[in-house]
Tab-separated table of C-alpha atoms in Angstrom:
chain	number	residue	atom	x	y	z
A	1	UNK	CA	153.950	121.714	91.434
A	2	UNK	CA	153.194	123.220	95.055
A	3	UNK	CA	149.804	122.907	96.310
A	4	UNK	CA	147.769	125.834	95.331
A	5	UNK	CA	146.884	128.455	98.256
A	6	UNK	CA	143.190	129.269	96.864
A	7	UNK	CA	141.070	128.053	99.828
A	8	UNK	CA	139.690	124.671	99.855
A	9	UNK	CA	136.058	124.756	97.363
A	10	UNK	CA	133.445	122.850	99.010
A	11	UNK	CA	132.711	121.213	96.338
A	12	UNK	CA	136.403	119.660	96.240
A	13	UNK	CA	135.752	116.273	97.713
A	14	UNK	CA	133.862	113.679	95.189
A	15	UNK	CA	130.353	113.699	95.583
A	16	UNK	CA	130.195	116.659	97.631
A	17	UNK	CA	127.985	119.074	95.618
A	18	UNK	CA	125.942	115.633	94.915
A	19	UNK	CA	125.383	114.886	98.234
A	20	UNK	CA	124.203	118.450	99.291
A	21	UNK	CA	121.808	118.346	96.764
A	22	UNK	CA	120.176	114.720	97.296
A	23	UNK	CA	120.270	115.715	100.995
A	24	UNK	CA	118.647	119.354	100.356
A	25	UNK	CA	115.992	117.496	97.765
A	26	UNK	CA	115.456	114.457	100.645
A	27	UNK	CA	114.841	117.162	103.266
A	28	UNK	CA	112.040	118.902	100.346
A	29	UNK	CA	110.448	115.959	99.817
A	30	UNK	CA	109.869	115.263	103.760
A	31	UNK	CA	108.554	118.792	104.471
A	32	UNK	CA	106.293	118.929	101.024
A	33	UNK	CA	105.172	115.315	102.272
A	34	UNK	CA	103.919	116.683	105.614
A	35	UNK	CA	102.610	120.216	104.469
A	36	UNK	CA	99.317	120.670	105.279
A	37	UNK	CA	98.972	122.926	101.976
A	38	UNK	CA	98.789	118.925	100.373
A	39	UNK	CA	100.554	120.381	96.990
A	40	UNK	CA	100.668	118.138	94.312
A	41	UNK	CA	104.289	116.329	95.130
A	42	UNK	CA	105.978	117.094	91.644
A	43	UNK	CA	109.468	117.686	90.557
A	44	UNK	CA	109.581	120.981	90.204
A	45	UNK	CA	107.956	121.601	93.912
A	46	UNK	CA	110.303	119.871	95.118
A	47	UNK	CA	113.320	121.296	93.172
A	48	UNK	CA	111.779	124.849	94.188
A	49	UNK	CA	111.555	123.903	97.649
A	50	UNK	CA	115.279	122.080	97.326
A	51	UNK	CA	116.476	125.168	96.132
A	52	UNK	CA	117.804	123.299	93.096
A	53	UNK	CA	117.141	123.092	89.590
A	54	UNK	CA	114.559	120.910	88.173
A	55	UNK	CA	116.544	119.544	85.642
A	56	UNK	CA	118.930	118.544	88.399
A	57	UNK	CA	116.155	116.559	90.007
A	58	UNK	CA	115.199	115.146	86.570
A	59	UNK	CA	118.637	114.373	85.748
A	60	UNK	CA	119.208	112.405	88.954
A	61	UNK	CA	116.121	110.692	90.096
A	62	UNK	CA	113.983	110.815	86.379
A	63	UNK	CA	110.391	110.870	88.075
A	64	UNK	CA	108.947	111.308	91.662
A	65	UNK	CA	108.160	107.666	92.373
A	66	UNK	CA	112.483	106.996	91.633
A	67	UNK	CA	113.101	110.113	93.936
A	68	UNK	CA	110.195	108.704	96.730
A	69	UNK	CA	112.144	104.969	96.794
A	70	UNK	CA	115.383	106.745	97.338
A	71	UNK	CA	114.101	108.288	100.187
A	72	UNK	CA	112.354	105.511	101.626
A	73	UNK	CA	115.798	103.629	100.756
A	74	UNK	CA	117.152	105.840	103.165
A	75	UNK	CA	114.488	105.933	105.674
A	76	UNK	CA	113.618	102.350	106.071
A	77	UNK	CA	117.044	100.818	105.843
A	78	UNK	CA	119.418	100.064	108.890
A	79	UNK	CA	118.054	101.889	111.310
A	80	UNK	CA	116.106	99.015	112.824
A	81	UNK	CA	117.762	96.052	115.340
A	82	UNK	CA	115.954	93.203	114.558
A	83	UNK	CA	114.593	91.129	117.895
A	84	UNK	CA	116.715	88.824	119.566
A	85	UNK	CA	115.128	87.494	122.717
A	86	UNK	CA	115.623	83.983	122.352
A	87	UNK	CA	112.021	83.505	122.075
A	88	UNK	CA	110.088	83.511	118.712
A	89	UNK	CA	107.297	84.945	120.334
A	90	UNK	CA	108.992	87.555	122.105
A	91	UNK	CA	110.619	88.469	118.978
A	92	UNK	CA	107.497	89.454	116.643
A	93	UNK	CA	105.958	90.520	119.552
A	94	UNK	CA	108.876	93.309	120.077
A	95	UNK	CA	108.951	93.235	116.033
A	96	UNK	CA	105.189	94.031	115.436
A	97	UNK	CA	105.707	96.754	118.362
A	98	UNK	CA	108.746	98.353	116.408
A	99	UNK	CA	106.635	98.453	113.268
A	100	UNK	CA	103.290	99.775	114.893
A	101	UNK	CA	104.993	102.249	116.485
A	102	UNK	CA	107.033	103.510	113.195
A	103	UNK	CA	104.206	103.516	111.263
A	104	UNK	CA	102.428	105.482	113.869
A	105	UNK	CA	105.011	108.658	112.902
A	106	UNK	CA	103.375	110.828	110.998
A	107	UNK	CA	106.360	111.438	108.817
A	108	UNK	CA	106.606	107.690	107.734
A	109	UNK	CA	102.934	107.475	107.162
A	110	UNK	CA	103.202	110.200	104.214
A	111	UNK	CA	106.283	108.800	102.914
A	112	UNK	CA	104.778	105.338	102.656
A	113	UNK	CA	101.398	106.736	101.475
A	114	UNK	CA	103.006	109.048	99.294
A	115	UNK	CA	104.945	106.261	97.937
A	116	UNK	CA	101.285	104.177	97.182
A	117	UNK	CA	100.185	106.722	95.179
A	118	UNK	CA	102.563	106.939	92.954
A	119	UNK	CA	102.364	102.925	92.322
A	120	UNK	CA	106.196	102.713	91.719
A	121	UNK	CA	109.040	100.618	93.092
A	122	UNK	CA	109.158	102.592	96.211
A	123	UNK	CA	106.376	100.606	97.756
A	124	UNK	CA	108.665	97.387	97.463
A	125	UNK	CA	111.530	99.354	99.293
A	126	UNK	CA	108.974	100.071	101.597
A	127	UNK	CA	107.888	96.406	102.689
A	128	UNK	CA	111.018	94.828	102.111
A	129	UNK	CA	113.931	95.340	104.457
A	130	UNK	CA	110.650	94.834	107.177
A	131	UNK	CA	109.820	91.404	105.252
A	132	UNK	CA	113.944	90.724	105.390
A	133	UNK	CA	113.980	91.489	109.367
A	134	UNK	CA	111.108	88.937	109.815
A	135	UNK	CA	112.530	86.376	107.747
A	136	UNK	CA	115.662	86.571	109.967
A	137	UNK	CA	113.821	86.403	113.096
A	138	UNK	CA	111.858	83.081	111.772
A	139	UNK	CA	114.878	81.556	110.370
A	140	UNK	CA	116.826	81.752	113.483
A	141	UNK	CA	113.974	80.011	115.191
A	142	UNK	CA	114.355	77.404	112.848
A	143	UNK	CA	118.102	77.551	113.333
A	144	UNK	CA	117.535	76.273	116.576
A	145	UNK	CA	115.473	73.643	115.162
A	146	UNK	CA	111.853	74.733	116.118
A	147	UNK	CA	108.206	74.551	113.783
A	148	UNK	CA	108.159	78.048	112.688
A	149	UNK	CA	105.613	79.784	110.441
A	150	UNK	CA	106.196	80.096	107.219
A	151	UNK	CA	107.069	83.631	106.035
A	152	UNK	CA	104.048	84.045	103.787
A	153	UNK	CA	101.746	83.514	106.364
A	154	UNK	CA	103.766	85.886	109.187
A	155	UNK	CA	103.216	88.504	106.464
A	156	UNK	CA	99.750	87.879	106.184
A	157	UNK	CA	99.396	87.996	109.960
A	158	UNK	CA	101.670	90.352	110.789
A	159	UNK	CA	102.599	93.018	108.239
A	160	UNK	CA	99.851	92.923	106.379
A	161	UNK	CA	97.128	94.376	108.797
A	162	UNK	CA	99.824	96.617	110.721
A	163	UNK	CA	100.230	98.106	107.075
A	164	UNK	CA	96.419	97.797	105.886
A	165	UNK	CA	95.443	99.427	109.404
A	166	UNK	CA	98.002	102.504	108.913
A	167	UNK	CA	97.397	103.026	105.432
A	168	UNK	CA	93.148	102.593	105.470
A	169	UNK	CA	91.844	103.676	108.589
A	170	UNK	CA	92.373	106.040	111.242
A	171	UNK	CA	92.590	103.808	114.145
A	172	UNK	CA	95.627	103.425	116.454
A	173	UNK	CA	98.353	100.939	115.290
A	174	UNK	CA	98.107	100.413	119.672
A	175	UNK	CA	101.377	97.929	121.592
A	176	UNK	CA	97.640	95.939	122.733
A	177	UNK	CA	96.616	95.368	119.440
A	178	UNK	CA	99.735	94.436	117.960
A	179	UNK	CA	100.475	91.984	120.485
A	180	UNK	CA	97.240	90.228	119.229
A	181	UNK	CA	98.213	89.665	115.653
A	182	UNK	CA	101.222	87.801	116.925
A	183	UNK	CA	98.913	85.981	119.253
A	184	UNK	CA	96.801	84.668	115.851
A	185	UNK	CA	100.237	83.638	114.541
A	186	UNK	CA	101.457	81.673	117.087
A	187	UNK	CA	98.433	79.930	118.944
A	188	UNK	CA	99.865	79.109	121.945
B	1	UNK	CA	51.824	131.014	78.880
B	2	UNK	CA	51.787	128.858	75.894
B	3	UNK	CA	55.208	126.639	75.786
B	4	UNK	CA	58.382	128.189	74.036
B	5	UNK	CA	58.845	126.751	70.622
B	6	UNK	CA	62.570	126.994	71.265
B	7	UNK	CA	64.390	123.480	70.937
B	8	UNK	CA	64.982	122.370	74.884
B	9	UNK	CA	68.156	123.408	76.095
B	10	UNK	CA	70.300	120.167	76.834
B	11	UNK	CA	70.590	122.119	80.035
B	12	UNK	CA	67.159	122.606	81.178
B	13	UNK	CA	67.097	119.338	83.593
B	14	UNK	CA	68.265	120.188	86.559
B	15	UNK	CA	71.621	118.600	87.425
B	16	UNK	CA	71.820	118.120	83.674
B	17	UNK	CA	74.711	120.496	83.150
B	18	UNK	CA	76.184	119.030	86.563
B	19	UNK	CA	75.805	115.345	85.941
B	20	UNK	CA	77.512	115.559	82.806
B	21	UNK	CA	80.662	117.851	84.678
B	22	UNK	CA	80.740	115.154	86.605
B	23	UNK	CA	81.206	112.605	84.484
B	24	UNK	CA	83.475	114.391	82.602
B	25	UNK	CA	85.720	114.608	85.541
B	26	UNK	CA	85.262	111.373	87.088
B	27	UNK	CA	86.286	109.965	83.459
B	28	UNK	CA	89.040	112.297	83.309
B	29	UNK	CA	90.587	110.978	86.565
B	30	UNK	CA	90.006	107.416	85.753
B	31	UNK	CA	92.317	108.248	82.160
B	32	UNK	CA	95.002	110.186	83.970
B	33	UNK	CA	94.961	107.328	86.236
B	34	UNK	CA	95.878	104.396	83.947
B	35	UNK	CA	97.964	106.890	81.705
B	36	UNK	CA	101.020	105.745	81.275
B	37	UNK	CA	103.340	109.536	81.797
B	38	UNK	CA	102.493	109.344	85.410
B	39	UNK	CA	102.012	113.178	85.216
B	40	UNK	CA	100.779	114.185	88.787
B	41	UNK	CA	97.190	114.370	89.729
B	42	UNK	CA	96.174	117.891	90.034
B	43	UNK	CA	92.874	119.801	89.733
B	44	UNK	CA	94.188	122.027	86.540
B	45	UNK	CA	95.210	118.745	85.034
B	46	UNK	CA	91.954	116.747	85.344
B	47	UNK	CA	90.251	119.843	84.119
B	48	UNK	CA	92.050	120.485	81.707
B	49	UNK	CA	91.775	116.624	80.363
B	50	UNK	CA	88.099	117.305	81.207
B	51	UNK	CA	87.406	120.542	79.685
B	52	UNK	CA	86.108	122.028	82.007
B	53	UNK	CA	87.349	124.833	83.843
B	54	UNK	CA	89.516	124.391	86.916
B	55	UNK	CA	87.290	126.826	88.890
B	56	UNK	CA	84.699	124.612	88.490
B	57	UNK	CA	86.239	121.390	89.650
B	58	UNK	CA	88.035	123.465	92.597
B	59	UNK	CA	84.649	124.864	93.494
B	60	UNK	CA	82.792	121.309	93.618
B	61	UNK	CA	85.336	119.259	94.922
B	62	UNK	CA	87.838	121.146	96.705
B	63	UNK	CA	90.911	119.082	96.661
B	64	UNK	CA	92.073	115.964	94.541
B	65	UNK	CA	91.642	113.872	97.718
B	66	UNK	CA	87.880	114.733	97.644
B	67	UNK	CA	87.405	114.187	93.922
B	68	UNK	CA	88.866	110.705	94.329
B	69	UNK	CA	86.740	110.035	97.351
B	70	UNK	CA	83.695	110.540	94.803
B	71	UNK	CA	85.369	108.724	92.512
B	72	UNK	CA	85.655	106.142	94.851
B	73	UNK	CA	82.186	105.963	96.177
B	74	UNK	CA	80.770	105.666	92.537
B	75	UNK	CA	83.494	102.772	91.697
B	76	UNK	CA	82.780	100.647	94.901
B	77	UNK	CA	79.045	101.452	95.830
B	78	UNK	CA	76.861	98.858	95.066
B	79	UNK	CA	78.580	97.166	92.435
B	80	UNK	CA	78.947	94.173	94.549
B	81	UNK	CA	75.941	91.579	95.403
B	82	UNK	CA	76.816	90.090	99.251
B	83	UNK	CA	77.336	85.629	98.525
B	84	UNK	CA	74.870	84.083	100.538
B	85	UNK	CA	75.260	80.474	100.223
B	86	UNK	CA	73.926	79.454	103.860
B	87	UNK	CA	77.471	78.748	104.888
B	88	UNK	CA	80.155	81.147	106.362
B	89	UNK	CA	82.775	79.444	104.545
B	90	UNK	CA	81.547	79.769	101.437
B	91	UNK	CA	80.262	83.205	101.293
B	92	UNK	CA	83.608	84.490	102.837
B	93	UNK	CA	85.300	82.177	100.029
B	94	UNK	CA	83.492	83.675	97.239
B	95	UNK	CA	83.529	87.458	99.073
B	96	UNK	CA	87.404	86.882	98.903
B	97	UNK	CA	87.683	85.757	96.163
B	98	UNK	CA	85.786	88.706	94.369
B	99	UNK	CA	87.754	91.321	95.878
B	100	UNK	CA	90.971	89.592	94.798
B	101	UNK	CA	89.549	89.683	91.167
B	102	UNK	CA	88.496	93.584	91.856
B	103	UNK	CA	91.941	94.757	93.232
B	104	UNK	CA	93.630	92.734	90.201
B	105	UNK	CA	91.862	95.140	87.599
B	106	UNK	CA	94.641	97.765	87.103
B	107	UNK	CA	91.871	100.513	87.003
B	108	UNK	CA	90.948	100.052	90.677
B	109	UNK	CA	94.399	99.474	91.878
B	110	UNK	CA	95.366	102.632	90.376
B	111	UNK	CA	92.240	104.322	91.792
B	112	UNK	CA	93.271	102.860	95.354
B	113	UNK	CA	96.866	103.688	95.285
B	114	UNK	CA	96.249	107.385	94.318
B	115	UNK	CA	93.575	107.813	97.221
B	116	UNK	CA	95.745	106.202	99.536
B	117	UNK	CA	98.622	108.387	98.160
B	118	UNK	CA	96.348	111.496	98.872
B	119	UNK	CA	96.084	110.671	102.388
B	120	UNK	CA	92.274	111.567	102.231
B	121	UNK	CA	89.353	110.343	103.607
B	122	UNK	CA	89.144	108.498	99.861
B	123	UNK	CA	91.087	105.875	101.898
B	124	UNK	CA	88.316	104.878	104.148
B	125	UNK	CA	85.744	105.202	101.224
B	126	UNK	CA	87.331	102.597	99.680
B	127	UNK	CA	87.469	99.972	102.481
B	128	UNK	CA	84.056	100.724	104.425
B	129	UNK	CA	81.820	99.497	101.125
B	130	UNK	CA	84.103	96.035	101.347
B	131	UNK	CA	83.688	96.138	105.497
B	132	UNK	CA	80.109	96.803	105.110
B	133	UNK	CA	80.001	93.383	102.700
B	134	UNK	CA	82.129	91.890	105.674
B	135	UNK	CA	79.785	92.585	108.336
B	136	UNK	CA	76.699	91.683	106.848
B	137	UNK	CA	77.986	88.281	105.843
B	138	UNK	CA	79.386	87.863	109.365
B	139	UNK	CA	76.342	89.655	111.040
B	140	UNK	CA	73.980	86.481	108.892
B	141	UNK	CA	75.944	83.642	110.316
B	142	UNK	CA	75.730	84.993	113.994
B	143	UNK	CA	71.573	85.048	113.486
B	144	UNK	CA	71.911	81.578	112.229
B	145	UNK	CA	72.881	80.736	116.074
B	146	UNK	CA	76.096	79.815	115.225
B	147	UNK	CA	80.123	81.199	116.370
B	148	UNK	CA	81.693	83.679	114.324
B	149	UNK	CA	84.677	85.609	114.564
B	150	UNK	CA	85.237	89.147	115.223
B	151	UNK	CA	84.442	91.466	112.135
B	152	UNK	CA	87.890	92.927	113.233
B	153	UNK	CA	89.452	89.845	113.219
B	154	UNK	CA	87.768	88.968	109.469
B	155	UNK	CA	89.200	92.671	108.745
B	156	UNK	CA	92.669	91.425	109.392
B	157	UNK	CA	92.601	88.179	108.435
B	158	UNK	CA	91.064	88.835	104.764
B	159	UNK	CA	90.390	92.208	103.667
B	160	UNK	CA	94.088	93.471	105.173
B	161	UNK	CA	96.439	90.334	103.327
B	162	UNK	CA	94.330	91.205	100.408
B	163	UNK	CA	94.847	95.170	100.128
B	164	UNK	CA	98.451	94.803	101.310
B	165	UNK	CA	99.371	92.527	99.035
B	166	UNK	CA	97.652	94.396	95.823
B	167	UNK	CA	99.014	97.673	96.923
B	168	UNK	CA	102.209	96.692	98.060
B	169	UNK	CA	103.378	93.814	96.430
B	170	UNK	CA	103.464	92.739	92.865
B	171	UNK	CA	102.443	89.282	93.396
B	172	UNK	CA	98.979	87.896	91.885
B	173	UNK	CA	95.909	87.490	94.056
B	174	UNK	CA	95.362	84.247	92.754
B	175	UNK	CA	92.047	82.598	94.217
B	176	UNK	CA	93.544	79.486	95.773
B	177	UNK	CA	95.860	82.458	97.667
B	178	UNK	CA	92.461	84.033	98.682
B	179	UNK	CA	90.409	80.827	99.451
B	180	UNK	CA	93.890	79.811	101.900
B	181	UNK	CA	93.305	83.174	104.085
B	182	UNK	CA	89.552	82.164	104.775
B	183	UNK	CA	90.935	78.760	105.637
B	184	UNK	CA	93.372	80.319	108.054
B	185	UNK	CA	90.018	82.419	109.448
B	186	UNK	CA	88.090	79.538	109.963
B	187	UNK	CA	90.288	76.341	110.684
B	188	UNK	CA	88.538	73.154	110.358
């Protein structure tokens, strides 16, 4: 049978429609996230604001904290280089720099505060492909057959107050101060 | 005038009426909190699960954010007697210690996550009653005559691995967890 001359539908190619909609409900959740109107995020704001139906939104993600760790999934994954420098110190110092500085986007901070308050699985999506980037830069170190920190503690000293700082208080996540928390790590 | 005979009016105290709104609400929030649905936090909600009318929790509180900032203050004001056992390391040993107990009780976690997932000023509520403790206990030592460290560098060493791991993570804030970040504090 001849290919049909109706034009091609845009929803012809697998996943297509799907696709549009996680992308229109993703692009919802980030402008409901920074409204100042601070709306209560629920699914059907967001499927209102998506222009989709809530039972689509239901269907797919099930609750808001499923929906906020697939966007995070998105957000935090990939798009960072983890160090190389050659140096350990050099490394976290450019990693705690790269974090400070992403958690000092507005836009992150209410996705990753967002994704606190609704105490769900996001907040492990969150913290871990940052926990897997450190744990690559101190096992290379140790590749090369150096003492390195173990990955607990770098946490502690390193994640842990660039997260508590963001998420707590209003003071600046500054390059200075950053620099310092790798300098309690690594005495020299 | 002679007194009215008429029975008093549960209402003739004043703040009567208003104390009890309040603790309607404030136990309203602390239910929806722990409630296992997840619905969202909004005013008509907590009313509602109050019963009381929205208006009036709109008109006293303004926002979510500010209700769980009052929440807040009554759940971490005063509550908490400052160790004083003549040594730094002990007090800041025990004061770890009792925060890791207070963040394990799923009630306060889930108070903490929602204000951090507000973005409000409920946030800094939370952290400046523990800070306070901090200070004081680091403020004692220093009027013995003796070194201390930085109350910012006491913020990052304990009180930051302690809310980032509660709020973050799902791993236990076990005591001998807390008693190794004091240790890392103050080396021997």
């Amino acid at each position: 049978m001849p290919a049909q001359s109706s034009p091609p539908r845009t929803d012809s190619r697998p996943g297509g429609r799907s696709a549009r909609v996680r992308a229109a409900v993703h692009q919802a959740v980030k402008e409901l996230l920074t409204d100042e109107a601070g709306d209560a995020l629920t699914i059907p704001v967001i499927a209102a604001r998506a222009g989709v139906h809530a039972t689509t939104v239901y269907r797919r993600w099930g609750s808001v904290g499923e929906l906020l760790a697939d966007v995070a999934t998105s957000r935090f994954s990939g798009d960072v280089v983890v160090p190389d420098t050659g140096s350990l110190r050099e490394d976290l110092e450019r990693y705690a720099y790269d974090l400070a500085k992403d958690l000092s986007d507005p836009d992150t901070l209410a996705l990753v505060r967002a994704i606190v308050g609704t105490g769900g699985e996001g907040a492990g999506v969150c913290r871990m492909e940052r926990q897997r980037q450190l744990e690559a830069i101190i096992e290379r170190e140790q590749g090369r057959g150096n003492q390195v920190p173990t990955i607990e503690r770098a946490i502690e000293a390193l994640l842990a107050p660039l997260y508590y700082r963001a998420v707590f208080t209003d003071q600046a996540l500054s390059p200075e101060w950053a620099r310092t928390l790798v300098s309690h790590l690594l005495p020299r």
